[in-house]
Short mmCIF file of C-alpha atoms and ligand atoms in Angstrom, two decimals:
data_model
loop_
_atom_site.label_atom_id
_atom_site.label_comp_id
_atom_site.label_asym_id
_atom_site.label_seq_id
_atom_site.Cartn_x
_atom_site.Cartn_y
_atom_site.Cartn_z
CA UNK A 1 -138.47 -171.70 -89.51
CA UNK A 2 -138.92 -175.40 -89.54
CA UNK A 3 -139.56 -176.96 -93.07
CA UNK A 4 -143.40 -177.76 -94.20
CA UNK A 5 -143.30 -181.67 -95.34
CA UNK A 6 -143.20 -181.91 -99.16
CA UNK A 7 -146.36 -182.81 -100.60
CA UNK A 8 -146.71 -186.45 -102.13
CA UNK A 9 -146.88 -186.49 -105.86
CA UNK A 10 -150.26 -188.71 -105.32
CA UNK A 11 -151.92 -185.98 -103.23
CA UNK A 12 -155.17 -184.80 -105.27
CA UNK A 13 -157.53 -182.23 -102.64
CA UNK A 14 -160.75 -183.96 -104.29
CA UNK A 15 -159.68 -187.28 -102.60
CA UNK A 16 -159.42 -185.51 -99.69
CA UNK A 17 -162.42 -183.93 -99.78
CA UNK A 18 -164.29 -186.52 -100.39
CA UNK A 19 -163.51 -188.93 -97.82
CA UNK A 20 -163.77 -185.56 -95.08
CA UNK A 21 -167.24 -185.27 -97.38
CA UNK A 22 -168.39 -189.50 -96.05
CA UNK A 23 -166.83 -189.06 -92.41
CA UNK A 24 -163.75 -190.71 -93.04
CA UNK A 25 -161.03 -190.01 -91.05
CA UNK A 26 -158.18 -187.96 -92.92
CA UNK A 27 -153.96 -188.83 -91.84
CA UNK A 28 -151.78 -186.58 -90.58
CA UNK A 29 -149.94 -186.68 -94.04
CA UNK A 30 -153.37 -185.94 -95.56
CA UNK A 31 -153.71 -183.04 -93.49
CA UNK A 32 -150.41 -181.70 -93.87
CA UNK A 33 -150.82 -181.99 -97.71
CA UNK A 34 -153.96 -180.15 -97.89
CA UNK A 35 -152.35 -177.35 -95.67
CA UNK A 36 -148.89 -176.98 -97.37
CA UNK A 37 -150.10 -176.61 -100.82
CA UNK A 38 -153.04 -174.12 -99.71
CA UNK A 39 -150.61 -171.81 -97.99
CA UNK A 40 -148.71 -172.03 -101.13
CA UNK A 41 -151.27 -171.46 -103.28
CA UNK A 42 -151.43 -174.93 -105.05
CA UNK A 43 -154.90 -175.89 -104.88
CA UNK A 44 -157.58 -173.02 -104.90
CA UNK A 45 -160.40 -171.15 -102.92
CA UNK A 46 -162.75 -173.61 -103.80
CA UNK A 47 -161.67 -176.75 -103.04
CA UNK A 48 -160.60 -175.84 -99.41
CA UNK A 49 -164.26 -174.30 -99.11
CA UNK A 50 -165.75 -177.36 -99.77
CA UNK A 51 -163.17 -179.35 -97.37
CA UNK A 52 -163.99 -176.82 -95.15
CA UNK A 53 -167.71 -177.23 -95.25
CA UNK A 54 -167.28 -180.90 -94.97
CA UNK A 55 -165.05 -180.50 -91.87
CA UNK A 56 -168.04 -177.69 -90.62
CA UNK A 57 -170.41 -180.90 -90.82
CA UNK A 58 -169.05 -183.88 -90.91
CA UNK A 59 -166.46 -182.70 -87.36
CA UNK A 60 -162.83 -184.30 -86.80
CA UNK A 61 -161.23 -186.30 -84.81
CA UNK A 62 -159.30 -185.25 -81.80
CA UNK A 63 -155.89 -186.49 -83.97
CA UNK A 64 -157.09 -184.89 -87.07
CA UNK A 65 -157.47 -181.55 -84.71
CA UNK A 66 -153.60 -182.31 -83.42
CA UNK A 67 -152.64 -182.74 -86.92
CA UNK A 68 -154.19 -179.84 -88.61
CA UNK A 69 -153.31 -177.57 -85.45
CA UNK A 70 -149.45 -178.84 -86.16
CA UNK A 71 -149.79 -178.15 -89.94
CA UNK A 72 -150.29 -174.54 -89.09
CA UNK A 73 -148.18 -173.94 -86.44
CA UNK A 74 -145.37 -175.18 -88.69
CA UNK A 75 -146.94 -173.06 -92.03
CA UNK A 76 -144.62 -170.22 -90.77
CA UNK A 77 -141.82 -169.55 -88.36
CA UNK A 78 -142.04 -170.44 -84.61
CA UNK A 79 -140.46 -168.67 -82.16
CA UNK A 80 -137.72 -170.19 -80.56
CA UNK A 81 -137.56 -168.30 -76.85
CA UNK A 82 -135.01 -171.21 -75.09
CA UNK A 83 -133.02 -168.20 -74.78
CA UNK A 84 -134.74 -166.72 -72.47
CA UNK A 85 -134.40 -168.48 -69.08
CA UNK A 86 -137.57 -167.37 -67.51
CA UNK A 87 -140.46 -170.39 -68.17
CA UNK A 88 -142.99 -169.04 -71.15
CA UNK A 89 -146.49 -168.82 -70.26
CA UNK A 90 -149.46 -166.80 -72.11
CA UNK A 91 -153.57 -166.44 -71.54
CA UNK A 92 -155.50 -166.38 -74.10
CA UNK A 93 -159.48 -165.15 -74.11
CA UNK A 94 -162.09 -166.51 -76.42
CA UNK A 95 -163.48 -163.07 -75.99
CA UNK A 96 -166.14 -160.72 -74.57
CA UNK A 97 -167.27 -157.60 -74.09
CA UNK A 98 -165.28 -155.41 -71.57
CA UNK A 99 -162.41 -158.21 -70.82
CA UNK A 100 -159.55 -156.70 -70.27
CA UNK A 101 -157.60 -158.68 -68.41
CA UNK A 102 -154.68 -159.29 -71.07
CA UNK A 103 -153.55 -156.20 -70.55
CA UNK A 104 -153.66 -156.49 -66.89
CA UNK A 105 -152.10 -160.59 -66.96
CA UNK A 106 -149.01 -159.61 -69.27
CA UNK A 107 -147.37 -156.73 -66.38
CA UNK A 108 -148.70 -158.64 -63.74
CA UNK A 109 -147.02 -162.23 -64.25
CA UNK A 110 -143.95 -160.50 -66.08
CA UNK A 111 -143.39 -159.38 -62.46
CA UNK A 112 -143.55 -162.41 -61.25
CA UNK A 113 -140.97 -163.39 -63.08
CA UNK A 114 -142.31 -165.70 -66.15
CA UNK A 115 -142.13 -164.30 -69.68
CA UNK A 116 -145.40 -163.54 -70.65
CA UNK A 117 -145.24 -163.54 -74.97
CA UNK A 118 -148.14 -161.85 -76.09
CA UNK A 119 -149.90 -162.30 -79.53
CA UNK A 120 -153.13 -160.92 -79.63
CA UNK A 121 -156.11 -160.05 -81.79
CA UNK A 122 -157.99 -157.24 -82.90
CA UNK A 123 -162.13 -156.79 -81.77
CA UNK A 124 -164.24 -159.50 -83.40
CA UNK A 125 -167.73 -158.98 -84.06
CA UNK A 126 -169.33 -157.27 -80.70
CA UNK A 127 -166.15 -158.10 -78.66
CA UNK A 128 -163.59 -155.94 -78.33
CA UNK A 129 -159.40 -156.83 -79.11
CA UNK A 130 -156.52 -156.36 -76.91
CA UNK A 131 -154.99 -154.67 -79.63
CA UNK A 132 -157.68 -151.97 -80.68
CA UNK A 133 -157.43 -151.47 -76.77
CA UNK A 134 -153.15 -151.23 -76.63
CA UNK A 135 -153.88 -148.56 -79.81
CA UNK A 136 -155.54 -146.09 -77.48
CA UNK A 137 -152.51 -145.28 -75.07
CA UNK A 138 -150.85 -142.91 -77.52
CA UNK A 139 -147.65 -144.38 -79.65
CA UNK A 140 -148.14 -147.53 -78.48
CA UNK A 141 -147.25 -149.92 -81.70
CA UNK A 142 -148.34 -153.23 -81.80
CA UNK A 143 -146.63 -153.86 -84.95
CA UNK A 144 -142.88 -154.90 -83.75
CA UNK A 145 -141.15 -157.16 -85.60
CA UNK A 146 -140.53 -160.15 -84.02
CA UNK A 147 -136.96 -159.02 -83.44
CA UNK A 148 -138.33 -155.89 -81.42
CA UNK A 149 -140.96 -158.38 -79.93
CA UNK A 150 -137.71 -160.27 -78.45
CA UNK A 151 -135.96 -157.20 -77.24
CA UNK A 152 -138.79 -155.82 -75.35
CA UNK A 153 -139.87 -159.60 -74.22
CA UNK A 154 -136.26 -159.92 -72.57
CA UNK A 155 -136.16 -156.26 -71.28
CA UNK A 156 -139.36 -156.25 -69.34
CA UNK A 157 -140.72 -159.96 -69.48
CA UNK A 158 -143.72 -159.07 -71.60
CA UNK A 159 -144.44 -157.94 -74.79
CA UNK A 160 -148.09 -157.49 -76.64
CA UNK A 161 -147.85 -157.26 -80.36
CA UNK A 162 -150.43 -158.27 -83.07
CA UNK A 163 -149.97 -161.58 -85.81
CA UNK A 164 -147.03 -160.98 -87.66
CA UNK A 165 -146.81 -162.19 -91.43
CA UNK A 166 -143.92 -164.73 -90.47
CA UNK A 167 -146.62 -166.67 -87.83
CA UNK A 168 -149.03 -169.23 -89.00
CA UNK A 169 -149.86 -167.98 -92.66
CA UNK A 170 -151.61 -171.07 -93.00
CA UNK A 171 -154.33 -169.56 -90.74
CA UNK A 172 -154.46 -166.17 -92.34
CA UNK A 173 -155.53 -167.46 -95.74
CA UNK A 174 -157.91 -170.31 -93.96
CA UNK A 175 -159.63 -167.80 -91.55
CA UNK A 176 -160.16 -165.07 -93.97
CA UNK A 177 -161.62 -168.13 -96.29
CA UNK A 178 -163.76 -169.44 -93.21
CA UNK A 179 -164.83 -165.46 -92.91
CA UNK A 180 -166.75 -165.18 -96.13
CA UNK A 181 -167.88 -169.79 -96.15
CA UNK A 182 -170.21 -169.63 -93.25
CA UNK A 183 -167.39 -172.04 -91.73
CA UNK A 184 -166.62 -169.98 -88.85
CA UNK A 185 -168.30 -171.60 -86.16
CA UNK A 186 -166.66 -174.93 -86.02
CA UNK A 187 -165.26 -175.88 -83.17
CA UNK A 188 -162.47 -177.92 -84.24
CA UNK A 189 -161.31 -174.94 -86.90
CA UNK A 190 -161.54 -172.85 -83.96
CA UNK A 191 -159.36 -175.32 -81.93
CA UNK A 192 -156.87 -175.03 -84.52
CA UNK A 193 -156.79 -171.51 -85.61
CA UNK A 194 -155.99 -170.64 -81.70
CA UNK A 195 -154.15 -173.19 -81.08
CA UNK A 196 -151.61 -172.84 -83.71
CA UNK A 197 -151.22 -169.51 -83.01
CA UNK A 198 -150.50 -169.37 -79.31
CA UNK A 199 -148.00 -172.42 -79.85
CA UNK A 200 -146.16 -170.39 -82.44
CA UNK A 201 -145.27 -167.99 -79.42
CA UNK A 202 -142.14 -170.64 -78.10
CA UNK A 203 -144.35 -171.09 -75.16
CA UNK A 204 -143.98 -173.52 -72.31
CA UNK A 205 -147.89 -173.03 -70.70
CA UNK A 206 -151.46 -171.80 -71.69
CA UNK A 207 -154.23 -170.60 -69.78
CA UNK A 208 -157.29 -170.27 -71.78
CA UNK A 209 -160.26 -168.25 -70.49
CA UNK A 210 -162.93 -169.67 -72.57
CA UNK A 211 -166.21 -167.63 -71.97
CA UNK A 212 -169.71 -168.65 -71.88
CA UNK A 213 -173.36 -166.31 -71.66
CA UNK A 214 -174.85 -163.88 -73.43
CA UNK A 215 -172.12 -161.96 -74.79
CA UNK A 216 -170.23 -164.73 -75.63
CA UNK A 217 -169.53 -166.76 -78.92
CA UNK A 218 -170.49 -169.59 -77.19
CA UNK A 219 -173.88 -169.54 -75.83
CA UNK A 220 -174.51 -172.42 -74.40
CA UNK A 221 -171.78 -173.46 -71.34
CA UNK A 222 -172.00 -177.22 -73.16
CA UNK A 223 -170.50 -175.59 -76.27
CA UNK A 224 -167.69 -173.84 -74.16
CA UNK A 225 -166.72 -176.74 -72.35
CA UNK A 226 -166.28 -178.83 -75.47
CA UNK A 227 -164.00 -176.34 -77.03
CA UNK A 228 -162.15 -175.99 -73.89
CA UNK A 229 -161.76 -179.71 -73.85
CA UNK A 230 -160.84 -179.72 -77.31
CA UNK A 231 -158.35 -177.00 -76.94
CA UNK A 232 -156.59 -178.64 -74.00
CA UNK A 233 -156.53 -181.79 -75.59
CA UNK A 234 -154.68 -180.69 -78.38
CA UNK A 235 -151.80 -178.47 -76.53
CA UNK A 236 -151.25 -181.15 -74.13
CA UNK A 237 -150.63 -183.61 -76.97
CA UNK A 238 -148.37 -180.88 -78.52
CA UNK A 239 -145.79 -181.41 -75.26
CA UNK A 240 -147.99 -177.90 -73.81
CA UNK A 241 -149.50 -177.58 -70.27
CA UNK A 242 -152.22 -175.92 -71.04
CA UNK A 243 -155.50 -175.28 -68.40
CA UNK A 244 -158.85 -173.82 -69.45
CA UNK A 245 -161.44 -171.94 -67.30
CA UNK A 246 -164.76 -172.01 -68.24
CA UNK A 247 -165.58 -168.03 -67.60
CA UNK A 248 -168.74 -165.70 -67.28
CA UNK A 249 -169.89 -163.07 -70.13
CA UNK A 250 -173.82 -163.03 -68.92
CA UNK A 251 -172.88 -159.29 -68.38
CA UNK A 252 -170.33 -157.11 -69.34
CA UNK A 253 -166.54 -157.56 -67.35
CA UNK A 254 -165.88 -154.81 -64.84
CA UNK A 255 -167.48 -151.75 -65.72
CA UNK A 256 -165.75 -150.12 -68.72
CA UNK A 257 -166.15 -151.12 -72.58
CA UNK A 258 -164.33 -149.09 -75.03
CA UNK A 259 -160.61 -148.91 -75.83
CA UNK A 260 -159.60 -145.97 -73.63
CA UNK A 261 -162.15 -146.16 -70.84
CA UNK A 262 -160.71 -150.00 -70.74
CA UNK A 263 -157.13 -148.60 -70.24
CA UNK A 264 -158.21 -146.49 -67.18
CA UNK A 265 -159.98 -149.20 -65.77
CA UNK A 266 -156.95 -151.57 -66.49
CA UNK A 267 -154.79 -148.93 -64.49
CA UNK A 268 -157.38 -148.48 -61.91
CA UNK A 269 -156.66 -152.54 -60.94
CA UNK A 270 -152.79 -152.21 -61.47
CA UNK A 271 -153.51 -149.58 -58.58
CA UNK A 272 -155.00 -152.25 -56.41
CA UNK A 273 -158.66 -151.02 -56.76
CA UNK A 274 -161.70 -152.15 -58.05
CA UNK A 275 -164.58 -153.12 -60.10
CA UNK A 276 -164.39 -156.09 -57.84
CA UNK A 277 -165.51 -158.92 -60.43
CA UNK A 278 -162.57 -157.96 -63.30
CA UNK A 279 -160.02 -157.82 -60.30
CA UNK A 280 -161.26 -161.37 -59.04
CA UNK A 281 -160.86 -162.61 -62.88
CA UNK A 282 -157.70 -161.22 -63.32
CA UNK A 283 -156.09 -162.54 -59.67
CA UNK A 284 -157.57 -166.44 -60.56
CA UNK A 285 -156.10 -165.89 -64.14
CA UNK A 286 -152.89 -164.88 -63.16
CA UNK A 287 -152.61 -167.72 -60.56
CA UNK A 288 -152.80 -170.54 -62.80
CA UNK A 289 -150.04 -168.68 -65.16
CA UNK A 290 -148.05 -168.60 -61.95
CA UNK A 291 -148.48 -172.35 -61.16
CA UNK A 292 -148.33 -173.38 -64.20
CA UNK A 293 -144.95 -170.86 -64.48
CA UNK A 294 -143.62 -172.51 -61.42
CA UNK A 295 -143.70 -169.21 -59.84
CA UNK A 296 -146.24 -170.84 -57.44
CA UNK A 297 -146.73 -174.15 -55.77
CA UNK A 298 -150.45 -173.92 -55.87
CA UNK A 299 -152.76 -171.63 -57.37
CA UNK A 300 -154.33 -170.35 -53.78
CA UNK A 301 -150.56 -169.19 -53.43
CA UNK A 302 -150.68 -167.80 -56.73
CA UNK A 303 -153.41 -165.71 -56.04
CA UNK A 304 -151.84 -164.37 -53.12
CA UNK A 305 -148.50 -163.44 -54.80
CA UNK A 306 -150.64 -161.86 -57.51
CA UNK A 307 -151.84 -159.92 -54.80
CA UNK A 308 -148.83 -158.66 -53.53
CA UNK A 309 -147.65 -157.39 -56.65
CA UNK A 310 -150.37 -155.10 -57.37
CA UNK A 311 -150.58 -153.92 -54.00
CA UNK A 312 -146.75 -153.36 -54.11
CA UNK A 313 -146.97 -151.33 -57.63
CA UNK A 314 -144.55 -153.72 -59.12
CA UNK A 315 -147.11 -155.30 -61.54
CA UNK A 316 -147.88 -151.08 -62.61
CA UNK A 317 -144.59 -150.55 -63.11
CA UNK A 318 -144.26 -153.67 -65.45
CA UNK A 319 -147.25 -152.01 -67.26
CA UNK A 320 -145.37 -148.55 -67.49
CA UNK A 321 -142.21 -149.82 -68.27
CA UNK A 322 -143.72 -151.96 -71.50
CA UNK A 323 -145.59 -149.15 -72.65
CA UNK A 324 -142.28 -147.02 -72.57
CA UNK A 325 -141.01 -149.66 -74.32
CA UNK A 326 -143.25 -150.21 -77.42
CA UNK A 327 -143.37 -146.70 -77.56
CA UNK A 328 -146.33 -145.33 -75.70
CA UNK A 329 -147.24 -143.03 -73.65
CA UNK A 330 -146.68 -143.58 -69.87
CA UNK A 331 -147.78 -140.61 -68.79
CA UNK A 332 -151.60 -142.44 -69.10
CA UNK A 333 -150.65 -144.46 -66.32
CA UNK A 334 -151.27 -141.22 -64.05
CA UNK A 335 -153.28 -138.88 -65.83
CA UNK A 336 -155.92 -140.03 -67.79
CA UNK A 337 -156.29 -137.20 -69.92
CA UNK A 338 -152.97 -138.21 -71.51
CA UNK A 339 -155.89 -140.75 -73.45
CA UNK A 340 -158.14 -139.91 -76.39
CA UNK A 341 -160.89 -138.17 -74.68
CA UNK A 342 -164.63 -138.18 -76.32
CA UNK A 343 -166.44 -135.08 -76.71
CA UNK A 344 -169.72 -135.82 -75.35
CA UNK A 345 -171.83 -137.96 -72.62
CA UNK A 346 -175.22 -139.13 -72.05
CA UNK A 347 -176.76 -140.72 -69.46
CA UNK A 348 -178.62 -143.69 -69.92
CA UNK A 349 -181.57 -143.56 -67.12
CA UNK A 350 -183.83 -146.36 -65.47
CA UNK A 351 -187.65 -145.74 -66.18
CA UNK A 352 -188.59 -148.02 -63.24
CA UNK A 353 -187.56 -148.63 -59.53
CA UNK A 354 -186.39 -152.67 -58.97
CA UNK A 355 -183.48 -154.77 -59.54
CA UNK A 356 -181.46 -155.57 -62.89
CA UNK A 357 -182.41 -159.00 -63.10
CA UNK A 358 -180.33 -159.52 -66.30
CA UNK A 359 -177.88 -158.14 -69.23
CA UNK A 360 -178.32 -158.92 -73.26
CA UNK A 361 -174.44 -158.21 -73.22
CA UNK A 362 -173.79 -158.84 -76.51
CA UNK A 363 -176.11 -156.01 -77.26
CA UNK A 364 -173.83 -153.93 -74.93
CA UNK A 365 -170.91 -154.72 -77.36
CA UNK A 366 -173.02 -153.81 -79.83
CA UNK A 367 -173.66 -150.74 -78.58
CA UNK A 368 -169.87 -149.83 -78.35
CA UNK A 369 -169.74 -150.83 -81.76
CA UNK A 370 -172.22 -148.51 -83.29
CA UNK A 371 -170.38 -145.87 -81.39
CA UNK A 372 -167.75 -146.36 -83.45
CA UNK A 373 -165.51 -148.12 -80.36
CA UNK A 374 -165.85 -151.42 -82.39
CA UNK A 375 -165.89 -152.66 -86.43
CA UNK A 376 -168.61 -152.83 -88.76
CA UNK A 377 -166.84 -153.97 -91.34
CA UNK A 378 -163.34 -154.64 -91.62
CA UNK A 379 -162.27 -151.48 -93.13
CA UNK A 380 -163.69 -149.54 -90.14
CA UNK A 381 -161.35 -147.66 -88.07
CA UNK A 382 -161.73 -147.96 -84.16
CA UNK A 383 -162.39 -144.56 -82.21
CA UNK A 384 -160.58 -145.24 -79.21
CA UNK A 385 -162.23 -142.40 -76.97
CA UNK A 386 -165.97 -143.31 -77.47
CA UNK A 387 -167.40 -146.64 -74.68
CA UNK A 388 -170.14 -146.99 -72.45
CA UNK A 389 -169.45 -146.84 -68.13
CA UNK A 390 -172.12 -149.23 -66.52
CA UNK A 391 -173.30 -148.11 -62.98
CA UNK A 392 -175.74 -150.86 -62.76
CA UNK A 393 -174.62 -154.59 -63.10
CA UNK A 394 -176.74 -157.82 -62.66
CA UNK A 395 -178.23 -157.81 -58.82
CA UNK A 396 -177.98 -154.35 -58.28
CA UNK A 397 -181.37 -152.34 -57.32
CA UNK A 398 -182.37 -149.28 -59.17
CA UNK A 399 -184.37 -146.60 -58.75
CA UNK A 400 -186.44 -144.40 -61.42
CA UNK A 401 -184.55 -141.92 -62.50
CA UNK A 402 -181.28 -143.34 -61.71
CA UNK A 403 -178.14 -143.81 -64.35
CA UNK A 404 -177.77 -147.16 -65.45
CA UNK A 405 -174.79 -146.27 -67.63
CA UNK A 406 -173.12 -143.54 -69.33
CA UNK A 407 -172.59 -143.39 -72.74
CA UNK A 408 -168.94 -141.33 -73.81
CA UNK A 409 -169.79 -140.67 -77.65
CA UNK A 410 -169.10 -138.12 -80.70
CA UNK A 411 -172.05 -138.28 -82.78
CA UNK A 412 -175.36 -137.61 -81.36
CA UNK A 413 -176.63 -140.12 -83.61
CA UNK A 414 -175.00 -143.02 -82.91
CA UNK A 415 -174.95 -142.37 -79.08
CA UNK A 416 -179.30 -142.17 -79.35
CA UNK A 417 -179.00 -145.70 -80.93
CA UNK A 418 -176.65 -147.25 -78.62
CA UNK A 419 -179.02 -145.64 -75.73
CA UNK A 420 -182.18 -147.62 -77.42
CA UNK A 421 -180.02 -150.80 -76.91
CA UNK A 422 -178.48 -150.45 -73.54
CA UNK A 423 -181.93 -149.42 -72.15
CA UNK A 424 -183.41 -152.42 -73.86
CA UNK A 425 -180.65 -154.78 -72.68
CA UNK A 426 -181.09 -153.95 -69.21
CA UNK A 427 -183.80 -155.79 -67.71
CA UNK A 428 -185.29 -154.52 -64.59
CA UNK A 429 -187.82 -156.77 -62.54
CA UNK A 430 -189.29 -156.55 -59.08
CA UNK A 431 -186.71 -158.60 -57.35
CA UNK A 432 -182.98 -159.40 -58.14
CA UNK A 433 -182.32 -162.68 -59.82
CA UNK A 434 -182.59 -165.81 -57.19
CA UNK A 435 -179.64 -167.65 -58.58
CA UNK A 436 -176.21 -165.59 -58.61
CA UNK A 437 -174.16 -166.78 -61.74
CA UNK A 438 -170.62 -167.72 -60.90
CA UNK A 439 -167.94 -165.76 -62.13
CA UNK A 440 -165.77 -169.06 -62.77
CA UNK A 441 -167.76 -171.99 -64.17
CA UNK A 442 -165.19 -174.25 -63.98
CA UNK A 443 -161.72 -175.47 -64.94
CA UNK A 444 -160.25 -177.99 -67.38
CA UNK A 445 -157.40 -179.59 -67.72
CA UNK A 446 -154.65 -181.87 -65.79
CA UNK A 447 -152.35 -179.27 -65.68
CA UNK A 448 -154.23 -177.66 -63.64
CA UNK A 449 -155.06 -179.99 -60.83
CA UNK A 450 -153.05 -178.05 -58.26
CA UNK A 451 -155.57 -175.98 -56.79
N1 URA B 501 -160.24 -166.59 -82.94
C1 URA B 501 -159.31 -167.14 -83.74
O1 URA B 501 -158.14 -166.76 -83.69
N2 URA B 501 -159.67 -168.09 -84.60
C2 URA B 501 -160.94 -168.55 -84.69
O2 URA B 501 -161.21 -169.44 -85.48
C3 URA B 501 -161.93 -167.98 -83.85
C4 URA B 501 -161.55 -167.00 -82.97
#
C-alpha cells in the first residue's frame, strides 16, 4: 500500500471549508489533508458535510477532481498487477436497468487475451448491480480476498468480486456520508468516487459506458457528457487511457431485468444469440477494451474478433470456467433451472392496439424493485428469482390483448403493483415514434480515436 502524505501541522478543515465555501480553489496538499485525516477519523461528520455541500455548490476544478480522485485511490492499497503480462483493461457502467453487459465483457475480452479485473457494485436505487446479479448463479462468492481475486485473475483472465475493505476506504466513509447529505448528485464527487475505485484495480485502460434517458441517473444527455468528460479527463491525467461512450437507457437493455432472468439472458448472448440491442452494446463495448488492450488495431476489428469468440464458444467457456472458479455453479450455463426459479407469473397485457411509442424505464426498475429483485433500503435482501421479461420494446406494434411483459414474482401483492407500473410506463400511441433513438450517443475521449 503506498503511504497517505502526513498531514501539515497548520491544516485546520474550517480553512478549508471556507475557501471551498467562497469558490476558491483548494491545492492538492489541501485536498490530500482533508482526505487523510477523514479516513482516519481526525476531523468529524460534520465538517466534511459542510465541505461537501460546498463542493455540491460551489463545483471543482478539473485539478481539484485529479487531486481528490488521487487522495482516494491512495486512502487504501492499490493493486499492483505488473505481474501479470497480459495489458489490464476494465468497463465500467454508470448504470441502468437491465445492463448486463459486465458479466458478458469480463469472459468475453478475458478470451481475448487482456486481463479483465473486475470490481463491481451492488444495485443502486432502481438499477440493478453486477454483483446482486453474480449472487444468483448458486455459490458464486463475490467476496474473494484480493489474494483469491489474483489467483482466479491469472487462472482465467477475469475475475468479478465486490469493494474489498483494503480499496479506497476513503470513499466508503465519504459515500456513505454523501448517502444521508443530499450530496450525492455531484458530478465531480461522482468523478472521484469511480474513478478512484477503478484505478485502484492496477489497470492499464477504462471504458466507461456512461448512460443517458429515462432510466438513467443522468437525465439529460448534457449531464452525461459532462461527467464523461470529466471522468476521462481525470484518468488520462492519472497516466490511464480511458474512453467513454455516451449510452442509451430510454428503455430497458435487452429484454430481461432481474438477477437470474439477467444470467440466462447473459448466457443466451455468450451462445451467440439475441436480444439484438444488448448483443450490439456488448460487441461495441468489448471492441474498445480490445483496442484499447492492443488486442485490436481498430475497434471495427475489435468488433469482429468479439464476434468470433462468441460464435466460437470460447468467450462461454471463459464465463464457465470463472464461475467454476469463484465457486459457482456451472451447470447454469446449460440448464437454467440450475438458477433460483420464482414461483409465479403474470402477464402484463396491452389494453389498446398501436405502437409503444415510449418507456418510463426507471419505473421498470422500479418495478423489479418492489418485487423484491432490487433494495428498498439497504438492509433489504435481493430475491434473485423474481424480474420482469419485456415482449414489447420501443417501436414495436401491439395489439389488444397482447403481452407486453411478463412479470416472474412470489407475492401476489407486489407483482399487482409492479403490473400498475409497467402498464403505466408503457406508452402506446397510434404510430411508432418518428425519431429512432440511437443505441450509442457518442464517444469521448482521445484514446479512443481509432475507430
Ligand atoms: N457510483 C459510485 O461508485 N460512486 C458515486 O458517487 C456514484 C455512483
Amino acid at each position: 500500500m503506498s503511504q497517505p502524505t502526513p498531514i501539515p501541522e497548520t491544516f485546520r478543515a474550517i480553512d478549508v471549508i471556507r475557501k471551498k465555501r467562497d469558490a476558491l480553489e483548494l491545492s492538492r496538499s489541501e485536498i490530500e489533508a482533508l482526505v487523510n485525516a477523514y479516513t482516519r477519523g481526525d476531523i468529524p461528520d460534520y465538517q466534511v458535510s459542510a465541505w461537501l455541500m460546498a463542493v455540491v455548490l460551489r463545483g471543482m476544478t478539473r485539478a481539484e477532481t485529479a487531486a481528490l480522485t488521487d487522495a482516494m485511490l491512495r486512502s487504501g492499497e492499490v493493486l499492483d498487477l505488473s505481474a501479470l503480462p497480459a495489458r489490464k483493461v476494465d468497463k465500467h457502467s454508470t448504470g441502468g436497468v437491465g445492463d448486463k453487459t459486465s458479466l458478458v465483457l469480463a469472459p468475453l475480452v478475458a478470451a481475448a487475451g487482456i486481463a479483465v479485473p473486475m470490481i463491481s457494485g451492488r444495485g443502486l436505487g432502481h438499477t440493478g448491480g453486477t454483483l446482486d446479479k453474480l449472487e444468483a448463479i448458486p455459490g458464486f462468492n463475490v467476496n474473494l480476498s484480493v489474494v483469491e481475486f489474483r489467483r482466479v485473475l491469472e487462472t482465467c483472465g477475469c475475475a468479478m468480486i465486490g469493494q474489498t475493505a483494503e480499496i479506497t476506504p476513503a470513499d466508503r466513509k465519504l459515500y456513505a456520508l454523501r448517502d444521508v447529505t443530499g450530496t450525492v448528485e455531484s458530478p465531480y464527487l461522482i468523478c472521484a468516487s469511480i474513478m478512484s475505485k477503478k484505478l485502484a484495480e492496477g489497470i492499464d485502460a477504462l471504458v466507461l459506458d456512461v448512460k443517458t434517458g429515462s432510466g438513467a441517473f443522468m437525465k439529460k444527455e448534457q449531464d452525461a457528457v459532462f461527467l464523461a468528460e470529466l471522468m476521462v479527463e481525470t484518468g488520462e491525467r492519472m497516466g490511464k487511457q480511458v474512453v467513454a461512450l455516451i449510452t442509451d437507457m430510454d428503455q430497458p437493455l435487452g429484454n430481461m431485468i432481474g438477477s437470474a432472468l439477467e444470467v440466462v439472458e447473459v448466457v443466451d448472448i455468450l451462445r451467440g444469440g439475441d436480444p439484438q440491442d444488448l448483443r450490439e452494446l456488448c460487441l461495441e463495448l468489448a471492441a474498445w477494451m480490445l483496442q484499447l488492450g492492443g488486442a485490436a488495431e481498430t475497434v471495427s476489428e475489435g468488433k469482429q474478433q468479439s464476434a468470433r469468440l462468441i460464435r466460437s464458444g470460447a468467450a462461454l467457456e471463459k464465463f464457465r470456467q470463472m464461475i467454476e472458479l469463484q465457486g459457482g455453479d456451472p451447470h447454469v450455463i446449460d440448464d437454467a433451472s440450475h438458477l433460483p426459479q420464482a414461483q409465479h407469473t403474470m402477464k402484463v397485457i396491452s389494453a389498446r392496439a398501436g405502437y409503444v411509442a415510449a418507456m418510463q424505464c426507471e419505473q421498470i426498475g422500479t418495478a423489479c424493485v418492489i418485487l423484491g429483485g432490487g433494495r428498498e433500503c439497504k438492509e433489504d435482501a435481493v430475491d434473485p428469482s423474481v424480474g420482469i421479461v419485456l415482449h414489447k420494446k420501443v417501436g414495436d406494434r401491439v395489439v389488444i390483448g397482447e403481452p407486453l411483459a411478463t412479470i416472474y414474482y412470489n407475492a401476489e401483492a407486489k407483482a399487482q403493483r409492479a403490473r400498475q407500473l409497467i402498464e403505466a410506463s408503457c406508452q402506446i400511441a397510434d404510430a411508432p415514434p418518428s425519431v429512432k433513438r440511437p443505441l450509442i450517443h457518442q464517444v469521448i475521449g482521445k484514446s479512443g480515436e481509432k475507430r
